[in-house]
Tab-separated table of C-alpha atoms and ligand atoms in Angstrom:
chain	number	residue	atom	x	y	z
A	1	MET	CA	-7.407	-16.254	-14.264
A	2	ILE	CA	-4.098	-15.086	-13.336
A	3	LYS	CA	-4.394	-11.676	-11.904
A	4	PRO	CA	-1.740	-8.968	-11.555
A	5	LYS	CA	-0.844	-8.560	-7.843
A	6	HIS	CA	0.472	-5.048	-8.320
A	7	ILE	CA	-0.863	-2.537	-10.908
A	8	GLY	CA	0.640	0.957	-11.536
A	9	ILE	CA	-1.374	3.550	-13.482
A	10	ILE	CA	-0.052	6.644	-15.142
A	11	MET	CA	-3.244	8.710	-15.138
A	12	ASP	CA	-2.673	10.898	-18.105
A	13	GLY	CA	-4.685	13.029	-20.463
A	14	ASN	CA	-6.719	15.324	-18.064
A	15	GLY	CA	-5.583	18.504	-19.778
A	16	ARG	CA	-6.285	17.293	-23.288
A	17	TRP	CA	-9.723	16.005	-22.251
A	18	ALA	CA	-10.647	19.472	-20.864
A	19	LYS	CA	-9.249	21.299	-23.920
A	20	LEU	CA	-11.302	19.207	-26.282
A	21	ARG	CA	-14.348	20.541	-24.373
A	22	GLY	CA	-13.196	24.102	-24.527
A	23	ARG	CA	-12.616	24.026	-20.672
A	24	PRO	CA	-9.592	24.943	-18.506
A	25	ARG	CA	-7.200	22.088	-17.610
A	26	THR	CA	-8.493	22.164	-13.993
A	27	PHE	CA	-11.812	20.835	-15.166
A	28	GLY	CA	-10.063	17.753	-16.494
A	29	HIS	CA	-8.215	17.227	-13.169
A	30	ILE	CA	-11.565	17.312	-11.271
A	31	LYS	CA	-13.042	14.734	-13.538
A	32	GLY	CA	-9.765	12.711	-13.381
A	33	ALA	CA	-10.094	12.668	-9.480
A	34	ARG	CA	-13.659	11.168	-9.892
A	35	ILE	CA	-12.248	8.536	-12.202
A	36	ALA	CA	-9.485	7.606	-9.579
A	37	LYS	CA	-12.058	7.035	-7.033
A	38	LYS	CA	-13.950	4.642	-9.265
A	39	ILE	CA	-10.901	2.738	-10.316
A	40	VAL	CA	-9.630	2.404	-6.702
A	41	THR	CA	-12.992	0.778	-5.748
A	42	ALA	CA	-13.000	-1.507	-8.839
A	43	ALA	CA	-9.428	-2.578	-8.105
A	44	ALA	CA	-10.242	-3.426	-4.479
A	45	GLU	CA	-13.408	-5.379	-5.570
A	46	LEU	CA	-11.245	-7.265	-8.163
A	47	GLY	CA	-8.901	-8.515	-5.611
A	48	ILE	CA	-5.922	-6.582	-6.570
A	49	GLN	CA	-3.286	-6.490	-3.807
A	50	THR	CA	-1.537	-3.099	-4.514
A	51	LEU	CA	-2.534	-0.285	-6.742
A	52	THR	CA	-0.035	2.538	-7.266
A	53	LEU	CA	-1.444	5.707	-8.832
A	54	TYR	CA	0.870	8.365	-10.457
A	55	ALA	CA	-0.779	11.465	-9.249
A	56	PHE	CA	2.072	14.049	-9.327
A	57	SER	CA	5.614	13.673	-10.599
A	58	THR	CA	8.747	15.448	-9.652
A	59	GLU	CA	8.700	17.033	-13.025
A	60	ASN	CA	5.143	18.202	-12.633
A	61	TRP	CA	6.460	21.084	-10.305
A	62	LEU	CA	7.585	22.754	-13.456
A	63	ARG	CA	3.987	23.347	-14.539
A	64	PRO	CA	2.381	26.771	-14.045
A	65	GLU	CA	2.144	27.698	-10.317
A	66	GLN	CA	-1.638	28.067	-10.472
A	67	GLU	CA	-2.105	24.520	-11.843
A	68	VAL	CA	0.262	23.051	-9.206
A	69	ALA	CA	-1.611	24.844	-6.493
A	70	PHE	CA	-4.867	23.585	-7.842
A	71	LEU	CA	-3.682	20.106	-7.945
A	72	MET	CA	-2.402	20.214	-4.459
A	73	ASN	CA	-5.686	21.459	-3.184
A	74	LEU	CA	-7.567	18.901	-5.222
A	75	LEU	CA	-5.446	16.014	-3.764
A	76	GLY	CA	-6.085	17.302	-0.248
A	77	ARG	CA	-9.782	17.599	-0.851
A	78	TYR	CA	-9.827	14.018	-2.429
A	79	LEU	CA	-8.121	12.553	0.642
A	80	LYS	CA	-10.441	14.262	3.126
A	81	LYS	CA	-13.455	13.157	1.298
A	82	GLU	CA	-12.276	9.578	0.579
A	83	THR	CA	-10.802	8.660	3.867
A	84	THR	CA	-14.092	7.278	5.327
A	85	ASN	CA	-14.776	5.276	2.067
A	86	LEU	CA	-11.290	3.867	2.171
A	87	VAL	CA	-11.850	2.606	5.695
A	88	LYS	CA	-15.246	1.167	4.641
A	89	GLU	CA	-13.583	-0.564	1.825
A	90	ASN	CA	-10.725	-1.904	3.962
A	91	ILE	CA	-8.096	-0.151	1.820
A	92	ARG	CA	-4.815	0.792	3.362
A	93	PHE	CA	-3.357	4.068	2.098
A	94	SER	CA	0.237	5.125	1.826
A	95	VAL	CA	2.429	7.455	-0.369
A	96	ILE	CA	5.733	7.387	-2.204
A	97	GLY	CA	7.590	10.438	-3.227
A	98	GLU	CA	9.030	13.546	-1.662
A	99	LEU	CA	6.350	14.146	1.009
A	100	ASP	CA	8.391	17.166	2.535
A	101	ARG	CA	7.922	19.055	-0.756
A	102	LEU	CA	4.171	19.054	-0.476
A	103	PRO	CA	2.338	22.073	1.129
A	104	ASN	CA	1.548	21.525	4.803
A	105	HIS	CA	-2.185	21.193	4.303
A	106	LEU	CA	-1.641	18.220	2.008
A	107	ILE	CA	1.095	16.669	4.236
A	108	ARG	CA	-1.485	16.832	7.073
A	109	ALA	CA	-4.255	15.200	4.815
A	110	VAL	CA	-1.824	12.458	3.801
A	111	GLN	CA	-0.871	11.676	7.363
A	112	SER	CA	-4.419	11.521	8.571
A	113	THR	CA	-5.495	9.130	5.759
A	114	ILE	CA	-2.538	6.930	6.463
A	115	THR	CA	-3.384	6.778	10.163
A	116	ALA	CA	-7.107	6.349	9.645
A	117	THR	CA	-6.389	3.308	7.240
A	118	GLN	CA	-3.435	1.805	8.959
A	119	ASN	CA	-5.245	-1.306	10.217
A	120	CYS	CA	-7.089	-2.038	6.919
A	121	GLN	CA	-6.351	-5.488	5.638
A	122	GLY	CA	-7.645	-5.278	2.034
A	123	MET	CA	-6.072	-3.685	-0.940
A	124	HIS	CA	-2.906	-1.408	-0.542
A	125	LEU	CA	-3.509	1.951	-2.274
A	126	VAL	CA	-0.266	3.956	-3.023
A	127	PHE	CA	-0.238	7.483	-4.253
A	128	ALA	CA	2.965	8.610	-5.934
A	129	LEU	CA	3.048	12.266	-5.021
A	130	SER	CA	6.075	14.356	-6.029
A	131	TYR	CA	7.543	11.024	-7.156
A	132	GLY	CA	10.412	10.469	-9.556
A	133	SER	CA	11.993	7.076	-10.046
A	134	ARG	CA	15.538	8.339	-10.651
A	135	ARG	CA	15.487	10.278	-7.409
A	136	GLU	CA	14.170	7.261	-5.561
A	137	ILE	CA	16.983	5.158	-6.921
A	138	VAL	CA	19.516	7.843	-6.082
A	139	GLU	CA	18.155	7.993	-2.458
A	140	ALA	CA	18.416	4.154	-2.207
A	141	VAL	CA	22.035	4.319	-3.383
A	142	LYS	CA	22.760	6.931	-0.697
A	143	ASP	CA	21.210	4.816	1.975
A	144	VAL	CA	23.192	1.650	1.003
A	145	ALA	CA	26.353	3.683	0.704
A	146	THR	CA	25.834	5.114	4.234
A	147	ARG	CA	25.237	1.546	5.761
A	148	VAL	CA	28.543	0.524	4.059
A	149	LYS	CA	30.443	3.575	5.310
A	150	ASN	CA	29.136	2.848	8.861
A	151	GLY	CA	30.309	-0.742	8.716
A	152	GLU	CA	26.840	-2.136	9.016
A	153	LEU	CA	26.884	-3.716	5.556
A	154	ASP	CA	29.503	-5.463	3.524
A	155	VAL	CA	29.692	-4.650	-0.244
A	156	SER	CA	29.551	-8.276	-1.137
A	157	ALA	CA	26.033	-8.435	0.528
A	158	ILE	CA	24.676	-5.903	-1.873
A	159	ASP	CA	22.338	-7.785	-4.305
A	160	GLU	CA	19.018	-6.924	-6.095
A	161	ASN	CA	16.829	-7.847	-3.170
A	162	LEU	CA	18.899	-5.828	-0.699
A	163	PHE	CA	18.931	-2.921	-3.047
A	164	ALA	CA	15.055	-3.158	-3.600
A	165	SER	CA	14.580	-3.078	0.206
A	166	HIS	CA	15.853	0.454	0.178
A	167	LEU	CA	13.312	1.662	-2.362
A	168	SER	CA	10.210	3.462	-1.294
A	169	THR	CA	7.926	0.786	-2.615
A	170	TYR	CA	9.355	-1.930	-0.287
A	171	PRO	CA	7.893	-4.298	0.666
A	172	ALA	CA	5.348	-4.291	-2.174
A	173	PRO	CA	5.890	-6.775	-4.933
A	174	ASP	CA	7.319	-5.634	-8.331
A	175	LEU	CA	4.783	-4.106	-10.704
A	176	ASP	CA	2.999	-6.775	-12.806
A	177	LEU	CA	1.005	-4.393	-14.953
A	178	MET	CA	1.668	-0.755	-15.886
A	179	ILE	CA	-1.257	1.085	-17.577
A	180	ARG	CA	-0.848	4.479	-19.153
A	181	THR	CA	-3.735	6.315	-20.636
A	182	SER	CA	-3.880	9.152	-23.191
A	183	GLY	CA	-1.921	7.460	-25.899
A	184	GLU	CA	1.575	8.399	-24.772
A	185	GLN	CA	4.050	5.544	-24.767
A	186	ARG	CA	6.588	6.422	-22.231
A	187	LEU	CA	7.165	5.849	-18.518
A	188	SER	CA	7.800	9.477	-17.469
A	189	ASN	CA	10.080	8.428	-14.555
A	190	PHE	CA	7.530	6.125	-12.961
A	191	LEU	CA	8.712	3.031	-11.084
A	192	LEU	CA	11.566	2.230	-13.335
A	193	TRP	CA	13.235	-0.463	-11.212
A	194	GLN	CA	9.920	-1.911	-10.136
A	195	SER	CA	8.660	-2.339	-13.673
A	196	ALA	CA	11.658	-4.134	-15.068
A	197	TYR	CA	9.465	-7.154	-15.974
A	198	SER	CA	6.088	-5.704	-15.909
A	199	GLU	CA	3.552	-5.982	-18.727
A	200	LEU	CA	2.862	-2.515	-20.363
A	201	HIS	CA	-0.512	-1.432	-21.484
A	202	PHE	CA	-0.982	1.753	-23.264
A	203	THR	CA	-4.449	2.905	-24.126
A	204	LYS	CA	-5.571	5.992	-26.147
A	205	THR	CA	-8.368	6.630	-23.746
A	206	LEU	CA	-7.828	9.882	-21.942
A	207	TRP	CA	-7.885	9.467	-18.107
A	208	PRO	CA	-11.223	11.209	-17.621
A	209	ASP	CA	-12.862	8.848	-20.049
A	210	PHE	CA	-11.267	5.691	-18.534
A	211	ASP	CA	-13.763	3.470	-16.790
A	212	ARG	CA	-14.215	0.084	-14.971
A	213	LYS	CA	-15.163	-1.771	-18.209
A	214	GLU	CA	-11.864	-0.918	-19.840
A	215	PHE	CA	-9.871	-1.501	-16.580
A	216	GLU	CA	-11.439	-5.033	-16.359
A	217	GLN	CA	-10.707	-5.766	-19.952
A	218	ILE	CA	-6.987	-4.713	-19.459
A	219	ILE	CA	-6.840	-7.093	-16.463
A	220	SER	CA	-8.359	-9.924	-18.476
A	221	ASP	CA	-5.862	-9.243	-21.410
A	222	PHE	CA	-3.102	-9.494	-18.812
A	223	SER	CA	-4.127	-13.009	-17.844
A	224	PHE	CA	-3.472	-14.170	-21.491
A	225	ARG	CA	0.070	-12.771	-21.592
A	226	GLU	CA	2.934	-15.090	-21.415
A	227	ARG	CA	5.486	-13.725	-18.977
A	228	ARG	CA	8.604	-15.701	-19.748
A	229	PHE	CA	11.066	-13.734	-17.583
A	230	GLY	CA	13.931	-14.511	-20.077
A	231	ARG	CA	13.124	-18.318	-20.396
A	232	VAL	CA	11.624	-20.110	-23.430
A	233	THR	CA	7.939	-20.969	-23.790
A	234	GLU	CA	8.196	-24.605	-22.655
A	235	GLN	CA	9.998	-23.689	-19.452
A	236	HIS	CA	7.350	-21.047	-18.868
A	237	GLU	CA	4.723	-23.679	-19.231
A	238	GLN	CA	6.307	-25.949	-16.727
A	239	LEU	CA	6.669	-23.024	-14.188
A	240	THR	CA	2.976	-22.171	-14.466
A	241	ASN	CA	1.533	-25.730	-14.528
B	1	IPE	C1	-2.355	13.915	-15.994
B	1	IPE	O1	-3.007	14.698	-16.933
B	1	IPE	C2	-2.547	14.531	-14.527
B	1	IPE	C3	-1.243	15.075	-13.994
B	1	IPE	C4	-0.128	14.871	-14.570
B	1	IPE	C5	-1.309	15.615	-12.655
B	1	IPE	P1	-2.250	15.899	-17.581
B	1	IPE	O2	-2.407	17.038	-16.782
B	1	IPE	O3	-0.888	15.469	-17.881
B	1	IPE	O4	-2.947	15.926	-19.009
B	1	IPE	P2	-2.399	16.212	-20.412
B	1	IPE	O5	-1.387	15.149	-20.683
B	1	IPE	O6	-1.906	17.661	-20.416
B	1	IPE	O7	-3.579	16.043	-21.341
B	2	IPE	C1	3.093	11.758	-15.964
B	2	IPE	O1	2.279	12.501	-16.815
B	2	IPE	C2	2.734	12.114	-14.507
B	2	IPE	C3	1.539	11.845	-14.016
B	2	IPE	C4	0.568	11.262	-14.677
B	2	IPE	C5	1.303	12.249	-12.619
B	2	IPE	P1	2.927	13.855	-17.472
B	2	IPE	O2	1.750	14.388	-18.402
B	2	IPE	O3	3.402	14.812	-16.495
B	2	IPE	O4	4.077	13.280	-18.424
B	2	IPE	P2	4.743	13.845	-19.629
B	2	IPE	O5	5.247	15.195	-19.252
B	2	IPE	O6	3.901	13.921	-20.797
B	2	IPE	O7	5.820	12.792	-19.939
B	3	MG	MG1	0.180	14.589	-19.392
């Protein structure tokens, strides 16, 4: 079975899940964090190389202050609680996004989880925190432009690989599979460059109802998709045989 090397998940639908139960949105976020833990373990056991979870977008800062604060605290608690398990499961943790915009307690939690897991050799788990793909691309453009301005880089040397090496996901491979829960069919500023050729899977399941069984089914469906990368079927068959 051809397995995706890099999976990205837009974990969406916590608020609606809670609303359906007559509970505050925060209740959905708590359940959502539990699901994230289960899916991280499942992905590691299934031999996925890199799992990137969209936990908080640059646009999510626009939510009511109380919800933002709740999410920041929940993320901090999640990391503190999960660090030992990540080490046990040999999972290396890192983040992409604007780390400096996060509250100090969360920056500290992030840094301590990164340090504790830095020698883990198994799956690479990436949290996208205060992440927005357009901002990431603009930052990469600025880095490249600065190198040109300083005479370190010639314009003719700029190609797709060089550009990608300035993105925060480097050196992770491009996304093979992007999953979004809750029925929305949009990318919401998540890994735009890195998903140029990824397979997209949209499920109606709300994130708090997502489970290992559905995750495994999506991965199995992926193995039957024909990724032609612009070529025709016959060329694709030659490439994969
Ligand atoms: C995803 O669930 C979690 C975050 C964006 C942090 P939502 O909070 O977006 O839930 P819905 O989309 O309102 O149901
Ligand atoms: C995307 O979900 C961000 C995360 C899952 C962290 P949103 O719920 O914020 O996306 P929109 O606003 O519906 O596009
Ligand atoms: Mg949402």
